Short mmCIF file of C-alpha atoms and ligand atoms in Angstrom, two decimals:
data_model
loop_
_atom_site.label_atom_id
_atom_site.label_comp_id
_atom_site.label_asym_id
_atom_site.label_seq_id
_atom_site.Cartn_x
_atom_site.Cartn_y
_atom_site.Cartn_z
CA MET A 96 9.83 -22.86 9.06
CA ARG A 97 11.99 -19.47 9.48
CA THR A 98 14.84 -19.88 6.71
CA GLU A 99 18.21 -18.08 8.20
CA VAL A 100 20.53 -16.86 5.32
CA LEU A 101 24.28 -16.85 6.36
CA ARG A 102 27.19 -15.51 4.15
CA VAL A 103 30.14 -17.35 3.78
CA ASP A 104 32.93 -15.77 1.73
CA PRO A 105 34.93 -18.90 -0.07
CA GLU A 106 37.93 -16.88 0.18
CA ASN A 107 37.88 -16.24 3.76
CA LEU A 108 37.07 -19.91 5.00
CA HIS A 109 39.18 -19.28 8.41
CA ASP A 110 37.59 -16.24 9.34
CA ARG A 111 36.00 -16.73 12.86
CA SER A 112 32.37 -15.80 11.59
CA ALA A 113 32.81 -18.24 8.45
CA GLU A 114 33.68 -21.08 10.89
CA GLU A 115 30.99 -20.56 13.02
CA ALA A 116 28.71 -20.25 10.27
CA ILE A 117 29.98 -23.50 8.94
CA ALA A 118 29.69 -25.20 12.62
CA ARG A 119 26.11 -23.84 12.70
CA ALA A 120 24.92 -25.23 9.35
CA GLY A 121 27.02 -28.78 9.97
CA ALA A 122 24.84 -28.99 13.28
CA VAL A 123 21.66 -28.55 11.23
CA LEU A 124 22.63 -31.24 8.90
CA LYS A 125 23.75 -33.64 11.68
CA ASN A 126 20.26 -32.91 13.23
CA GLY A 127 18.49 -34.22 10.17
CA GLY A 128 17.50 -30.43 9.00
CA LEU A 129 18.19 -28.94 5.50
CA VAL A 130 20.99 -26.51 4.11
CA ALA A 131 21.21 -25.09 0.91
CA PHE A 132 24.75 -24.41 0.01
CA PRO A 133 27.20 -23.43 -2.85
CA THR A 134 28.96 -25.88 -5.18
CA GLU A 135 31.03 -25.54 -8.27
CA THR A 136 28.26 -26.22 -10.31
CA VAL A 137 25.25 -25.27 -8.85
CA TYR A 138 23.40 -24.75 -5.39
CA GLY A 139 22.82 -27.63 -3.50
CA LEU A 140 19.93 -28.82 -0.88
CA GLY A 141 21.70 -30.67 1.55
CA GLY A 142 20.74 -33.18 3.93
CA ASP A 143 22.59 -35.98 6.06
CA ALA A 144 22.49 -38.64 3.31
CA LEU A 145 22.57 -41.44 5.86
CA ASN A 146 19.35 -40.46 7.55
CA PRO A 147 16.26 -41.46 5.98
CA ARG A 148 14.05 -38.34 7.38
CA ALA A 149 16.47 -35.94 5.99
CA ALA A 150 15.75 -37.50 2.42
CA GLU A 151 12.15 -37.10 3.06
CA ARG A 152 12.46 -33.58 4.03
CA ILE A 153 14.60 -32.64 0.93
CA TYR A 154 11.66 -34.11 -1.41
CA ALA A 155 8.89 -32.20 0.21
CA ALA A 156 11.09 -29.11 0.18
CA LYS A 157 11.59 -29.56 -3.21
CA GLY A 158 8.07 -30.94 -4.23
CA ARG A 159 10.02 -33.65 -6.15
CA PRO A 160 8.81 -37.24 -6.55
CA SER A 161 10.44 -39.25 -3.69
CA ASP A 162 11.43 -42.02 -6.40
CA ASN A 163 13.81 -39.65 -7.95
CA PRO A 164 17.34 -40.36 -6.22
CA LEU A 165 19.77 -37.60 -4.92
CA ILE A 166 23.54 -37.37 -5.44
CA VAL A 167 25.63 -38.23 -2.08
CA HIS A 168 28.35 -35.66 -1.80
CA ILE A 169 31.64 -36.76 0.06
CA ALA A 170 34.50 -34.57 0.76
CA GLU A 171 37.42 -37.36 1.58
CA MET A 172 38.32 -40.03 -0.94
CA ARG A 173 38.25 -42.65 1.65
CA ASP A 174 34.58 -41.99 2.20
CA LEU A 175 33.75 -43.28 -1.35
CA LYS A 176 33.70 -47.00 0.10
CA ARG A 177 31.62 -46.08 2.71
CA VAL A 178 28.78 -45.56 0.40
CA ALA A 179 29.64 -47.68 -2.82
CA VAL A 180 30.37 -51.23 -2.76
CA ALA A 181 33.94 -52.11 -4.05
CA PRO A 182 34.25 -49.19 -6.54
CA CYS A 183 35.89 -50.65 -9.96
CA GLY A 184 39.25 -49.29 -11.14
CA ILE A 185 37.39 -46.99 -13.65
CA ALA A 186 35.76 -45.30 -10.49
CA TYR A 187 39.26 -44.45 -8.90
CA ALA A 188 40.66 -43.56 -12.51
CA LEU A 189 38.10 -41.23 -12.91
CA ALA A 190 38.11 -39.79 -9.16
CA ASP A 191 41.71 -39.43 -9.73
CA ARG A 192 41.41 -37.31 -12.55
CA PHE A 193 38.29 -35.34 -12.08
CA TRP A 194 37.78 -35.22 -8.46
CA PRO A 195 37.27 -33.05 -6.70
CA GLY A 196 35.00 -31.72 -9.20
CA PRO A 197 31.89 -31.55 -11.36
CA LEU A 198 31.45 -35.38 -12.27
CA THR A 199 28.99 -37.22 -10.12
CA MET A 200 29.22 -41.53 -10.73
CA ILE A 201 26.59 -44.15 -10.26
CA LEU A 202 28.02 -46.80 -8.27
CA HIS A 203 26.32 -49.90 -6.51
CA LYS A 204 25.23 -48.67 -2.88
CA THR A 205 26.15 -49.84 0.43
CA ALA A 206 23.68 -50.77 3.15
CA ASP A 207 24.98 -47.49 5.08
CA VAL A 208 22.74 -45.45 2.41
CA PRO A 209 19.41 -45.67 3.10
CA GLY A 210 16.66 -46.49 0.11
CA GLU A 211 15.01 -43.03 0.84
CA THR A 212 18.15 -41.22 -0.51
CA THR A 213 18.72 -43.45 -3.67
CA GLY A 214 14.85 -43.39 -4.42
CA GLY A 215 14.75 -47.06 -3.68
CA LEU A 216 17.30 -48.08 -6.03
CA ASP A 217 20.41 -50.09 -5.12
CA THR A 218 22.73 -47.69 -6.85
CA VAL A 219 24.21 -44.46 -5.57
CA ALA A 220 25.00 -41.23 -7.40
CA VAL A 221 28.38 -40.02 -5.57
CA ARG A 222 30.01 -36.44 -6.18
CA PHE A 223 33.35 -34.93 -4.43
CA PRO A 224 32.55 -31.28 -5.27
CA SER A 225 35.71 -28.70 -5.26
CA HIS A 226 33.62 -25.80 -3.87
CA PRO A 227 35.55 -24.86 -0.64
CA VAL A 228 32.45 -23.90 1.19
CA ALA A 229 30.89 -27.41 -0.04
CA GLN A 230 33.65 -29.28 1.24
CA ALA A 231 33.84 -27.51 4.52
CA LEU A 232 29.90 -28.08 5.18
CA ILE A 233 30.40 -31.98 4.07
CA ARG A 234 32.94 -32.26 6.62
CA ALA A 235 31.03 -30.17 9.44
CA GLY A 236 27.67 -32.22 8.17
CA GLY A 237 29.09 -35.46 9.11
CA GLY A 238 30.69 -36.52 5.76
CA PHE A 239 27.86 -37.58 3.81
CA VAL A 240 25.37 -34.89 2.37
CA ALA A 241 22.31 -35.69 -0.20
CA ALA A 242 21.91 -32.62 -2.38
CA PRO A 243 19.75 -32.46 -5.47
CA SER A 244 19.87 -29.17 -6.87
CA ALA A 245 18.41 -26.33 -4.55
CA ASN A 246 15.21 -25.44 -7.00
CA ARG A 247 11.65 -26.17 -6.65
CA SER A 248 11.22 -29.21 -8.69
CA GLY A 249 10.87 -28.02 -12.42
CA ARG A 250 12.62 -24.70 -12.01
CA PRO A 251 15.77 -23.70 -13.38
CA SER A 252 18.55 -24.93 -11.05
CA PRO A 253 19.86 -21.86 -8.60
CA THR A 254 23.42 -20.39 -9.55
CA CYS A 255 23.30 -18.06 -6.26
CA ALA A 256 21.81 -17.67 -3.05
CA ARG A 257 19.31 -15.20 -4.15
CA HIS A 258 17.33 -18.12 -6.48
CA CYS A 259 17.47 -20.37 -3.48
CA VAL A 260 15.48 -17.77 -1.37
CA GLU A 261 13.28 -17.63 -4.15
CA ASP A 262 12.59 -21.16 -4.27
CA LEU A 263 13.06 -22.50 -0.41
CA ASP A 264 12.27 -19.55 1.66
CA GLY A 265 10.64 -20.86 4.49
CA ARG A 266 11.01 -24.47 3.69
CA VAL A 267 14.46 -25.25 4.58
CA ASP A 268 16.71 -24.18 7.77
CA MET A 269 19.33 -22.61 6.26
CA ILE A 270 20.82 -20.93 3.30
CA VAL A 271 24.58 -20.57 2.96
CA ASP A 272 25.51 -17.85 0.85
CA GLY A 273 28.91 -18.26 -0.97
CA GLY A 274 28.28 -15.99 -3.87
CA GLU A 275 27.75 -17.11 -7.43
CA VAL A 276 28.84 -20.37 -8.63
CA GLY A 277 31.64 -20.80 -11.25
CA ILE A 278 30.18 -23.30 -13.85
CA GLY A 279 26.35 -22.66 -13.27
CA LEU A 280 25.17 -26.28 -14.82
CA GLU A 281 24.85 -29.32 -12.97
CA SER A 282 27.69 -32.02 -12.82
CA SER A 283 28.11 -34.31 -15.62
CA ILE A 284 26.68 -37.97 -14.61
CA ILE A 285 28.07 -41.48 -15.55
CA ASP A 286 26.88 -44.58 -15.12
CA LEU A 287 29.70 -47.05 -14.05
CA THR A 288 27.01 -50.10 -13.14
CA VAL A 289 26.65 -50.69 -16.79
CA ASP A 290 28.98 -51.93 -19.45
CA PRO A 291 30.11 -50.12 -21.45
CA PRO A 292 29.35 -46.96 -18.79
CA ALA A 293 27.08 -44.40 -20.07
CA ILE A 294 26.85 -40.74 -20.00
CA LEU A 295 23.39 -39.82 -18.02
CA ARG A 296 23.96 -36.04 -18.29
CA PRO A 297 26.56 -34.12 -20.00
CA GLY A 298 28.16 -31.42 -17.83
CA TYR A 299 31.54 -29.59 -17.68
CA ILE A 300 33.69 -32.56 -17.99
CA THR A 301 32.74 -33.42 -21.41
CA ALA A 302 32.55 -37.12 -23.27
CA PRO A 303 35.85 -36.67 -24.90
CA MET A 304 37.26 -36.03 -21.40
CA LEU A 305 35.67 -38.83 -19.71
CA ALA A 306 36.45 -41.21 -23.12
CA GLN A 307 40.21 -40.64 -22.38
CA VAL A 308 40.10 -41.80 -18.88
CA LEU A 309 38.14 -44.59 -19.90
CA GLU A 310 40.16 -45.66 -22.63
CA GLY A 311 43.19 -46.03 -20.24
CA CYS A 312 41.39 -48.27 -18.28
CA GLY A 313 40.67 -50.33 -21.28
CA ALA A 314 37.20 -49.08 -21.43
CA GLY A 315 34.98 -46.64 -23.78
CA LEU A 316 31.88 -44.95 -24.02
CA PRO A 317 29.16 -46.45 -26.26
CA ASP A 318 30.28 -44.39 -29.27
CA HIS A 319 33.76 -43.22 -29.83
CA GLU A 320 32.74 -40.32 -32.30
CA GLY A 321 32.36 -38.44 -29.15
CA ARG A 322 28.69 -38.38 -29.03
CA VAL A 323 26.77 -39.68 -25.90
CA GLN A 324 23.19 -39.84 -24.81
CA SER A 325 22.41 -36.40 -24.69
CA ALA A 326 19.36 -36.27 -22.96
CA MET A 327 19.09 -37.15 -19.37
CA GLU A 328 17.99 -40.95 -20.20
CA ARG A 329 17.73 -43.09 -17.20
CA PRO A 330 19.28 -46.93 -17.62
CA ALA A 331 16.91 -49.59 -17.50
CA GLY A 332 15.12 -50.24 -14.57
CA VAL A 333 15.54 -46.57 -13.21
CA ARG A 334 11.69 -45.18 -12.35
CA GLY A 335 10.72 -41.97 -12.37
CA SER A 336 12.78 -38.49 -12.75
CA GLU A 337 12.35 -34.63 -12.09
CA ALA A 338 12.60 -34.55 -15.78
CA GLU A 339 9.66 -37.07 -16.80
CA PRO A 340 7.42 -39.64 -16.13
CA ALA A 341 8.92 -42.98 -16.69
CA HIS A 342 6.54 -43.61 -19.76
CA PRO A 343 5.16 -40.47 -20.67
CA LYS A 344 1.79 -41.43 -21.99
CA ALA A 345 1.47 -38.46 -24.26
CA PRO A 346 4.30 -35.47 -25.38
CA GLY A 347 2.09 -33.11 -23.52
CA MET A 348 2.35 -35.07 -20.27
CA LYS A 349 6.24 -34.73 -20.46
CA TYR A 350 7.47 -32.82 -17.37
CA ARG A 351 9.37 -29.96 -18.48
CA HIS A 352 12.83 -29.33 -16.92
CA TYR A 353 14.48 -26.09 -16.27
CA ALA A 354 11.39 -24.58 -17.45
CA PRO A 355 10.52 -20.88 -17.41
CA ARG A 356 7.04 -20.02 -17.64
CA GLY A 357 7.13 -18.40 -20.96
CA LYS A 358 6.60 -20.47 -24.07
CA MET A 359 10.16 -21.29 -25.19
CA THR A 360 11.35 -22.16 -28.83
CA LEU A 361 15.10 -22.84 -29.64
CA VAL A 362 16.37 -22.08 -33.20
CA GLU A 363 19.09 -23.68 -34.80
CA GLY A 364 21.19 -22.39 -37.76
CA GLU A 365 23.45 -20.17 -39.17
CA ASP A 366 23.70 -16.79 -37.29
CA ALA A 367 21.85 -14.31 -40.09
CA ALA A 368 19.20 -17.18 -40.77
CA VAL A 369 18.35 -17.55 -36.88
CA VAL A 370 18.55 -13.60 -36.11
CA SER A 371 16.29 -13.03 -39.23
CA TYR A 372 13.73 -15.79 -37.94
CA ILE A 373 13.48 -14.65 -34.73
CA THR A 374 13.13 -10.96 -35.45
CA ARG A 375 10.31 -11.84 -37.91
CA SER A 376 8.60 -14.02 -35.18
CA ALA A 377 9.07 -11.45 -32.63
CA VAL A 378 7.72 -8.53 -34.38
CA LEU A 379 4.46 -10.20 -35.07
CA LEU A 380 4.11 -10.85 -31.70
CA LEU A 381 5.29 -7.73 -30.05
CA GLU A 382 2.69 -6.29 -32.44
CA THR A 383 0.00 -8.06 -30.69
CA GLY A 384 1.44 -6.69 -27.12
CA ALA A 385 3.03 -9.96 -26.15
CA ARG A 386 6.58 -9.75 -24.00
CA VAL A 387 8.99 -11.60 -25.76
CA GLY A 388 12.55 -12.43 -24.56
CA VAL A 389 15.35 -13.50 -26.62
CA LEU A 390 18.37 -15.38 -25.44
CA CYS A 391 21.30 -15.06 -27.79
CA CYS A 392 25.06 -14.40 -27.91
CA THR A 393 26.79 -11.11 -27.22
CA GLU A 394 27.50 -11.06 -31.13
CA THR A 395 24.24 -11.05 -32.26
CA SER A 396 22.52 -9.19 -28.96
CA GLY A 397 22.38 -6.05 -31.04
CA ALA A 398 20.51 -7.24 -34.14
CA TYR A 399 17.09 -7.88 -32.44
CA ASP A 400 14.03 -5.55 -32.32
CA ARG A 401 14.77 -3.39 -29.16
CA ARG A 402 11.31 -3.69 -28.11
CA ALA A 403 11.94 -7.61 -27.39
CA ARG A 404 13.79 -8.37 -23.81
CA ILE A 405 17.61 -9.19 -24.89
CA TYR A 406 19.34 -11.58 -22.53
CA ALA A 407 23.14 -11.90 -24.00
CA LEU A 408 24.27 -14.99 -22.57
CA GLY A 409 28.09 -14.54 -23.54
CA ARG A 410 30.34 -14.42 -26.47
CA ARG A 411 29.80 -17.65 -28.61
CA ASN A 412 33.07 -18.84 -28.40
CA ASP A 413 33.02 -18.65 -24.75
CA PRO A 414 30.68 -21.69 -23.59
CA GLU A 415 31.67 -21.18 -20.02
CA ALA A 416 30.35 -17.83 -19.87
CA VAL A 417 27.21 -18.94 -21.69
CA ALA A 418 26.51 -21.63 -19.29
CA ARG A 419 27.47 -19.45 -16.17
CA SER A 420 24.05 -17.36 -17.43
CA LEU A 421 21.85 -19.59 -18.79
CA PHE A 422 19.89 -20.51 -15.49
CA GLY A 423 19.90 -16.90 -14.29
CA ALA A 424 18.45 -15.57 -17.58
CA LEU A 425 15.78 -18.45 -17.44
CA ARG A 426 14.59 -16.90 -14.26
CA ALA A 427 15.00 -13.60 -15.14
CA CYS A 428 12.42 -14.23 -18.14
CA ASP A 429 9.83 -15.29 -15.54
CA GLU A 430 10.58 -11.93 -13.24
CA ASP A 431 10.43 -9.98 -16.27
CA GLY A 432 6.81 -11.54 -17.15
CA ILE A 433 7.96 -12.76 -20.42
CA GLY A 434 5.30 -15.00 -22.54
CA VAL A 435 7.16 -16.13 -25.38
CA ILE A 436 11.08 -16.85 -25.48
CA TYR A 437 13.16 -17.42 -28.27
CA ALA A 438 16.64 -18.87 -27.72
CA GLU A 439 19.98 -19.40 -30.37
CA ALA A 440 21.39 -22.69 -30.36
CA PHE A 441 25.09 -23.16 -29.14
CA ARG A 442 27.28 -25.56 -30.96
CA GLU A 443 30.86 -24.16 -30.35
CA GLY A 444 33.21 -26.55 -28.47
CA ALA A 445 32.58 -29.80 -26.26
CA PHE A 446 31.06 -28.29 -23.43
CA SER A 447 28.03 -26.56 -25.63
CA GLU A 448 26.61 -30.15 -25.44
CA ALA A 449 25.72 -29.78 -21.87
CA ILE A 450 24.23 -26.14 -22.53
CA MET A 451 22.37 -27.53 -25.46
CA ASN A 452 21.15 -30.33 -23.65
CA ARG A 453 19.57 -27.57 -20.69
CA LEU A 454 18.53 -25.63 -23.40
CA GLU A 455 16.45 -28.42 -25.12
CA LYS A 456 15.04 -29.35 -21.90
CA ALA A 457 13.87 -25.49 -21.00
CA CYS A 458 12.00 -25.52 -24.31
CA GLY A 459 10.39 -29.34 -23.76
CA HIS A 460 12.43 -29.89 -27.16
CA GLN A 461 10.57 -27.37 -29.16
CA VAL A 462 13.31 -26.64 -31.65
CA VAL A 463 12.99 -25.01 -34.98
CA ARG A 464 16.24 -26.30 -37.35
CA LEU A 465 16.57 -23.44 -40.35
O1 LIG B 273 26.04 -30.48 -10.15
C1 LIG B 273 25.26 -31.27 -9.51
O2 LIG B 273 25.22 -32.70 -9.71
C2 LIG B 273 24.28 -30.57 -8.71
C3 LIG B 273 25.00 -30.33 -7.25
C4 LIG B 273 24.17 -29.79 -5.86
O3 LIG B 273 25.85 -31.08 -6.74
N1 LIG B 273 23.05 -31.66 -8.07
C5 LIG B 273 22.30 -32.07 -8.95
O4 LIG B 273 21.16 -32.99 -8.23
O5 LIG B 273 22.24 -31.34 -9.85
P1 LIG B 273 20.04 -33.10 -8.82
O6 LIG B 273 19.02 -34.38 -8.00
O7 LIG B 273 19.11 -31.91 -9.43
O8 LIG B 273 20.34 -34.15 -10.20
C6 LIG B 273 20.64 -35.43 -10.05
C7 LIG B 273 20.40 -36.03 -11.18
C8 LIG B 273 18.92 -36.70 -11.01
O9 LIG B 273 18.23 -36.59 -12.58
C9 LIG B 273 19.00 -38.10 -10.63
O10 LIG B 273 17.81 -38.95 -11.39
C10 LIG B 273 20.11 -38.80 -11.25
O11 LIG B 273 21.16 -37.79 -11.09
N2 LIG B 273 20.40 -39.79 -10.41
C11 LIG B 273 20.52 -39.86 -8.83
N3 LIG B 273 20.97 -41.14 -8.43
C12 LIG B 273 20.82 -41.82 -9.30
C13 LIG B 273 21.00 -43.30 -9.64
N4 LIG B 273 21.31 -44.04 -8.85
N5 LIG B 273 20.93 -43.79 -10.70
C14 LIG B 273 20.69 -42.95 -11.88
N6 LIG B 273 20.32 -41.95 -12.11
C15 LIG B 273 20.67 -41.00 -10.66
MG1 LIG B 274 18.14 -30.97 -10.29
#
């Protein structure tokens, strides 16, 4: 299959060329084809959510197990009812506060949503993204676009069109290039089919932000200290995941998410102790000829041995910058042939929970605490 890459400037969506590109991409979706497209979180790999064949194509293109459910993206509030049965008051309160935006809600699905899209579940994940290109494409494609992140299964999620080309060239019909994404980590996911609601994946919409809306509805999250399930833990009854098999028999069998090819270790502690630990470890390895990479904050980036490849993610007090560059840096480690990666931990602010969640998955939970 030949993959066409179309550039659409999100600032000039009403240019003739942008309108034509969106119309063509929408037609691909309506015909059951696949289009990778930008959202405010990461790029998605879209197919018609109401067409079971499109869902099968998505799984095949990603190399993802077909029992791992997809998120249904909408671009009109009224479309929520078409895919979710009688959404509760909490769903509307959360939508009112955070949609369009980087929040996904798990609700009970309607008969219109095929089991292929939801991995056989009777629940559905729904999101109304805020990215103008995503919204235009969803509308042009019929209103309901199933889209996982547009990476090959196990690779870091794509934050620009080039990442989509790397993973999906020749496997999808079209890639809409709308530039770099704004957030860089996938949406927060909250499950509203359980009581109390549970955060399944931390993201830009943090636990305290969600708790505030829930409290306004007389509900709450399991833990009022602001702590949430930090891993992508599936609710009981949900089988399989891109992350790991339902019951990994041995730790080594655990599927690594966002995994770079190199062996990665996360190092957590006071800055000086972390720099010294990573430097000592790196020097030993560099002397054996290994290619070593360090993912760190801007502040410490000058402190490491220059023979190591340094990936400065952003200032420590700017988690948004760190989040935006994280997946690109993990991919760069692969491009640069890095065999051993050390990453500093990031704990500043509520959004860092999402960053740490991705870092812990990327290193397969290989963490050194000093
Ligand atoms: O930001 C995002 O959410 C991006 C963009 C493209 O919107 N999408 C994304 O999709 O990250 P994906 O498929 O990579 O991650 C969705 C996660 C998966 O871990 C899946 O298991 C979970 O959501 N999920 C989907 N439907 C679910 C359901 N009904 N119950 C529980 N988990 C569900
Ligand atoms: Mg994904």
